[in-house]
JSON list of C-alpha atoms in Angstrom, two decimals:
[
{"chain": "A", "resi": 1, "resn": "MET", "atom": "CA", "xyz": [-11.76, -0.12, -15.39]},
{"chain": "A", "resi": 2, "resn": "SER", "atom": "CA", "xyz": [-10.26, -3.14, -13.73]},
{"chain": "A", "resi": 3, "resn": "SER", "atom": "CA", "xyz": [-8.01, -4.04, -10.65]},
{"chain": "A", "resi": 4, "resn": "SER", "atom": "CA", "xyz": [-6.88, -6.88, -9.18]},
{"chain": "A", "resi": 5, "resn": "VAL", "atom": "CA", "xyz": [-6.02, -7.43, -5.22]},
{"chain": "A", "resi": 6, "resn": "GLN", "atom": "CA", "xyz": [-4.97, -10.53, -3.41]},
{"chain": "A", "resi": 7, "resn": "GLN", "atom": "CA", "xyz": [-6.24, -11.48, -0.01]},
{"chain": "A", "resi": 8, "resn": "GLY", "atom": "CA", "xyz": [-4.57, -9.43, 2.88]},
{"chain": "A", "resi": 9, "resn": "GLU", "atom": "CA", "xyz": [-3.50, -7.07, 0.65]},
{"chain": "A", "resi": 10, "resn": "LYS", "atom": "CA", "xyz": [-4.76, -3.28, -0.80]},
{"chain": "A", "resi": 11, "resn": "THR", "atom": "CA", "xyz": [-4.45, -1.86, -4.30]},
{"chain": "A", "resi": 12, "resn": "GLU", "atom": "CA", "xyz": [-5.12, 1.67, -5.52]},
{"chain": "A", "resi": 13, "resn": "ALA", "atom": "CA", "xyz": [-7.18, 2.89, -8.56]},
{"chain": "A", "resi": 14, "resn": "GLU", "atom": "CA", "xyz": [-8.42, 6.20, -9.78]},
{"chain": "A", "resi": 15, "resn": "ILE", "atom": "CA", "xyz": [-11.95, 6.97, -10.77]},
{"chain": "A", "resi": 16, "resn": "GLY", "atom": "CA", "xyz": [-12.36, 9.55, -12.98]},
{"chain": "A", "resi": 17, "resn": "ILE", "atom": "CA", "xyz": [-15.02, 11.98, -14.54]},
{"chain": "A", "resi": 18, "resn": "LYS", "atom": "CA", "xyz": [-15.22, 13.69, -17.92]},
{"chain": "A", "resi": 19, "resn": "ARG", "atom": "CA", "xyz": [-16.80, 17.15, -16.89]},
{"chain": "A", "resi": 20, "resn": "ALA", "atom": "CA", "xyz": [-19.29, 18.69, -19.90]},
{"chain": "A", "resi": 21, "resn": "LYS", "atom": "CA", "xyz": [-19.10, 22.45, -20.67]},
{"chain": "A", "resi": 22, "resn": "ASN", "atom": "CA", "xyz": [-20.21, 24.40, -17.51]},
{"chain": "A", "resi": 23, "resn": "PHE", "atom": "CA", "xyz": [-20.20, 21.56, -15.04]},
{"chain": "A", "resi": 24, "resn": "ASP", "atom": "CA", "xyz": [-17.90, 22.32, -12.12]},
{"chain": "A", "resi": 25, "resn": "GLU", "atom": "CA", "xyz": [-20.52, 20.15, -9.39]},
{"chain": "A", "resi": 26, "resn": "ASP", "atom": "CA", "xyz": [-18.91, 18.03, -6.87]},
{"chain": "A", "resi": 27, "resn": "VAL", "atom": "CA", "xyz": [-19.64, 14.15, -7.52]},
{"chain": "A", "resi": 28, "resn": "ALA", "atom": "CA", "xyz": [-19.99, 11.61, -4.87]},
{"chain": "A", "resi": 29, "resn": "LEU", "atom": "CA", "xyz": [-19.37, 8.18, -5.62]},
{"chain": "A", "resi": 30, "resn": "ASN", "atom": "CA", "xyz": [-21.57, 4.91, -4.19]},
{"chain": "A", "resi": 31, "resn": "PHE", "atom": "CA", "xyz": [-20.23, 1.71, -4.53]},
{"chain": "A", "resi": 32, "resn": "SER", "atom": "CA", "xyz": [-22.55, -1.38, -4.97]},
{"chain": "A", "resi": 33, "resn": "GLU", "atom": "CA", "xyz": [-21.99, -5.08, -5.21]},
{"chain": "A", "resi": 34, "resn": "VAL", "atom": "CA", "xyz": [-18.74, -4.78, -3.23]},
{"chain": "A", "resi": 35, "resn": "PRO", "atom": "CA", "xyz": [-17.27, -8.53, -2.79]},
{"chain": "A", "resi": 36, "resn": "LYS", "atom": "CA", "xyz": [-17.76, -9.76, 0.59]},
{"chain": "A", "resi": 37, "resn": "GLY", "atom": "CA", "xyz": [-14.66, -9.29, 2.59]},
{"chain": "A", "resi": 38, "resn": "VAL", "atom": "CA", "xyz": [-13.67, -5.79, 0.55]},
{"chain": "A", "resi": 39, "resn": "THR", "atom": "CA", "xyz": [-13.68, -2.62, 1.79]},
{"chain": "A", "resi": 40, "resn": "PHE", "atom": "CA", "xyz": [-12.42, 0.87, -0.02]},
{"chain": "A", "resi": 41, "resn": "GLU", "atom": "CA", "xyz": [-11.32, 4.12, 1.65]},
{"chain": "A", "resi": 42, "resn": "PRO", "atom": "CA", "xyz": [-12.49, 6.72, 1.49]},
{"chain": "A", "resi": 43, "resn": "ALA", "atom": "CA", "xyz": [-15.82, 5.32, 2.75]},
{"chain": "A", "resi": 44, "resn": "SER", "atom": "CA", "xyz": [-17.69, 8.30, 1.15]},
{"chain": "A", "resi": 45, "resn": "PRO", "atom": "CA", "xyz": [-15.41, 9.58, -2.16]},
{"chain": "A", "resi": 46, "resn": "ILE", "atom": "CA", "xyz": [-15.72, 12.58, -3.74]},
{"chain": "A", "resi": 47, "resn": "ILE", "atom": "CA", "xyz": [-14.94, 14.22, -6.69]},
{"chain": "A", "resi": 48, "resn": "LYS", "atom": "CA", "xyz": [-14.52, 18.19, -6.02]},
{"chain": "A", "resi": 49, "resn": "HIS", "atom": "CA", "xyz": [-15.36, 20.56, -8.25]},
{"chain": "A", "resi": 50, "resn": "GLY", "atom": "CA", "xyz": [-12.52, 21.40, -10.58]},
{"chain": "A", "resi": 51, "resn": "GLU", "atom": "CA", "xyz": [-10.82, 17.76, -10.23]},
{"chain": "A", "resi": 52, "resn": "THR", "atom": "CA", "xyz": [-11.34, 15.11, -12.65]},
{"chain": "A", "resi": 53, "resn": "ASP", "atom": "CA", "xyz": [-10.65, 12.06, -10.22]},
{"chain": "A", "resi": 54, "resn": "VAL", "atom": "CA", "xyz": [-9.87, 10.70, -6.99]},
{"chain": "A", "resi": 55, "resn": "LYS", "atom": "CA", "xyz": [-7.83, 7.55, -5.58]},
{"chain": "A", "resi": 56, "resn": "ILE", "atom": "CA", "xyz": [-9.92, 4.88, -4.06]},
{"chain": "A", "resi": 57, "resn": "THR", "atom": "CA", "xyz": [-8.11, 1.96, -2.07]},
{"chain": "A", "resi": 58, "resn": "PHE", "atom": "CA", "xyz": [-9.44, -1.22, -2.34]},
{"chain": "A", "resi": 59, "resn": "ILE", "atom": "CA", "xyz": [-8.68, -3.43, 1.10]},
{"chain": "A", "resi": 60, "resn": "ALA", "atom": "CA", "xyz": [-9.34, -7.15, 0.68]},
{"chain": "A", "resi": 61, "resn": "GLY", "atom": "CA", "xyz": [-9.42, -8.85, 4.00]},
{"chain": "A", "resi": 62, "resn": "ASP", "atom": "CA", "xyz": [-7.59, -12.13, 4.63]},
{"chain": "A", "resi": 63, "resn": "LYS", "atom": "CA", "xyz": [-11.18, -13.85, 4.14]},
{"chain": "A", "resi": 64, "resn": "ALA", "atom": "CA", "xyz": [-12.46, -12.16, 1.27]},
{"chain": "A", "resi": 65, "resn": "VAL", "atom": "CA", "xyz": [-14.14, -14.31, -1.50]},
{"chain": "A", "resi": 66, "resn": "PRO", "atom": "CA", "xyz": [-11.98, -14.86, -4.24]},
{"chain": "A", "resi": 67, "resn": "GLY", "atom": "CA", "xyz": [-12.72, -14.58, -8.02]},
{"chain": "A", "resi": 68, "resn": "ASP", "atom": "CA", "xyz": [-13.88, -12.13, -10.68]},
{"chain": "A", "resi": 69, "resn": "PHE", "atom": "CA", "xyz": [-16.54, -9.33, -9.39]},
{"chain": "A", "resi": 70, "resn": "LYS", "atom": "CA", "xyz": [-18.35, -6.40, -11.22]},
{"chain": "A", "resi": 71, "resn": "ILE", "atom": "CA", "xyz": [-18.48, -3.40, -8.98]},
{"chain": "A", "resi": 72, "resn": "LYS", "atom": "CA", "xyz": [-21.14, -1.09, -9.70]},
{"chain": "A", "resi": 73, "resn": "ILE", "atom": "CA", "xyz": [-19.87, 3.13, -9.25]},
{"chain": "A", "resi": 74, "resn": "LYS", "atom": "CA", "xyz": [-22.63, 5.50, -9.28]},
{"chain": "A", "resi": 75, "resn": "GLY", "atom": "CA", "xyz": [-21.63, 9.18, -9.32]},
{"chain": "A", "resi": 76, "resn": "HIS", "atom": "CA", "xyz": [-24.28, 11.56, -7.94]},
{"chain": "A", "resi": 77, "resn": "PRO", "atom": "CA", "xyz": [-23.80, 15.21, -8.60]},
{"chain": "A", "resi": 78, "resn": "SER", "atom": "CA", "xyz": [-24.61, 17.72, -6.41]},
{"chain": "A", "resi": 79, "resn": "LYS", "atom": "CA", "xyz": [-27.59, 18.96, -8.97]},
{"chain": "A", "resi": 80, "resn": "GLY", "atom": "CA", "xyz": [-28.00, 17.07, -12.19]},
{"chain": "A", "resi": 81, "resn": "SER", "atom": "CA", "xyz": [-28.65, 13.06, -13.26]},
{"chain": "A", "resi": 82, "resn": "ASP", "atom": "CA", "xyz": [-26.20, 10.53, -11.78]},
{"chain": "A", "resi": 83, "resn": "ALA", "atom": "CA", "xyz": [-23.96, 8.45, -14.19]},
{"chain": "A", "resi": 84, "resn": "GLU", "atom": "CA", "xyz": [-22.69, 4.89, -13.52]},
{"chain": "A", "resi": 85, "resn": "ILE", "atom": "CA", "xyz": [-19.89, 2.52, -14.43]},
{"chain": "A", "resi": 86, "resn": "GLU", "atom": "CA", "xyz": [-18.90, -1.08, -13.76]},
{"chain": "A", "resi": 87, "resn": "PHE", "atom": "CA", "xyz": [-15.56, -1.45, -12.12]},
{"chain": "A", "resi": 88, "resn": "LYS", "atom": "CA", "xyz": [-14.00, -4.86, -12.58]},
{"chain": "A", "resi": 89, "resn": "LEU", "atom": "CA", "xyz": [-12.25, -5.99, -9.37]},
{"chain": "A", "resi": 90, "resn": "THR", "atom": "CA", "xyz": [-10.57, -9.43, -9.26]},
{"chain": "A", "resi": 91, "resn": "VAL", "atom": "CA", "xyz": [-9.90, -11.00, -5.78]},
{"chain": "A", "resi": 92, "resn": "ALA", "atom": "CA", "xyz": [-6.85, -13.37, -6.02]},
{"chain": "A", "resi": 93, "resn": "ALA", "atom": "CA", "xyz": [-6.40, -16.24, -3.15]},
{"chain": "A", "resi": 94, "resn": "LYS", "atom": "CA", "xyz": [-3.45, -15.41, -0.50]},
{"chain": "A", "resi": 95, "resn": "ASP", "atom": "CA", "xyz": [-0.26, -17.51, -1.16]},
{"chain": "A", "resi": 96, "resn": "SER", "atom": "CA", "xyz": [-0.12, -20.25, 1.40]},
{"chain": "A", "resi": 97, "resn": "PHE", "atom": "CA", "xyz": [3.63, -20.40, 1.19]},
{"chain": "A", "resi": 98, "resn": "THR", "atom": "CA", "xyz": [6.63, -19.10, -0.71]},
{"chain": "A", "resi": 99, "resn": "LEU", "atom": "CA", "xyz": [9.67, -20.49, -1.73]},
{"chain": "A", "resi": 100, "resn": "SER", "atom": "CA", "xyz": [13.30, -18.80, -1.24]},
{"chain": "A", "resi": 101, "resn": "THR", "atom": "CA", "xyz": [16.73, -20.09, -2.08]},
{"chain": "A", "resi": 102, "resn": "PRO", "atom": "CA", "xyz": [19.33, -19.62, 0.24]},
{"chain": "A", "resi": 103, "resn": "ARG", "atom": "CA", "xyz": [21.97, -17.19, -0.30]},
{"chain": "A", "resi": 104, "resn": "PHE", "atom": "CA", "xyz": [25.75, -18.03, -0.39]},
{"chain": "A", "resi": 105, "resn": "GLN", "atom": "CA", "xyz": [28.68, -15.69, 0.42]},
{"chain": "A", "resi": 106, "resn": "ARG", "atom": "CA", "xyz": [31.84, -16.22, -1.41]},
{"chain": "A", "resi": 107, "resn": "HIS", "atom": "CA", "xyz": [34.82, -16.40, 0.92]}
]
């Protein structure tokens, strides 16, 4: 799983689970090794019983460190063992300027 975001912007990603037979517990997600200047919402995401995914919004502040990062995501069910994956997030530098062409109107 991977996504990219530019400084000062946000991007949405889905984190999902594959439930084994007879497993219907809530699964709390914990994030570690999140790059400096990047936050996520909701702050304490949970994949509720009966659901297979949750949407996460990664928010890169204006001063977020650009680069490629591997965020560790740990799923912790209310009972049972944890599972862990890596999520690759690329933080791109904010454009310092943009170019545009003038629009001419026909008379």
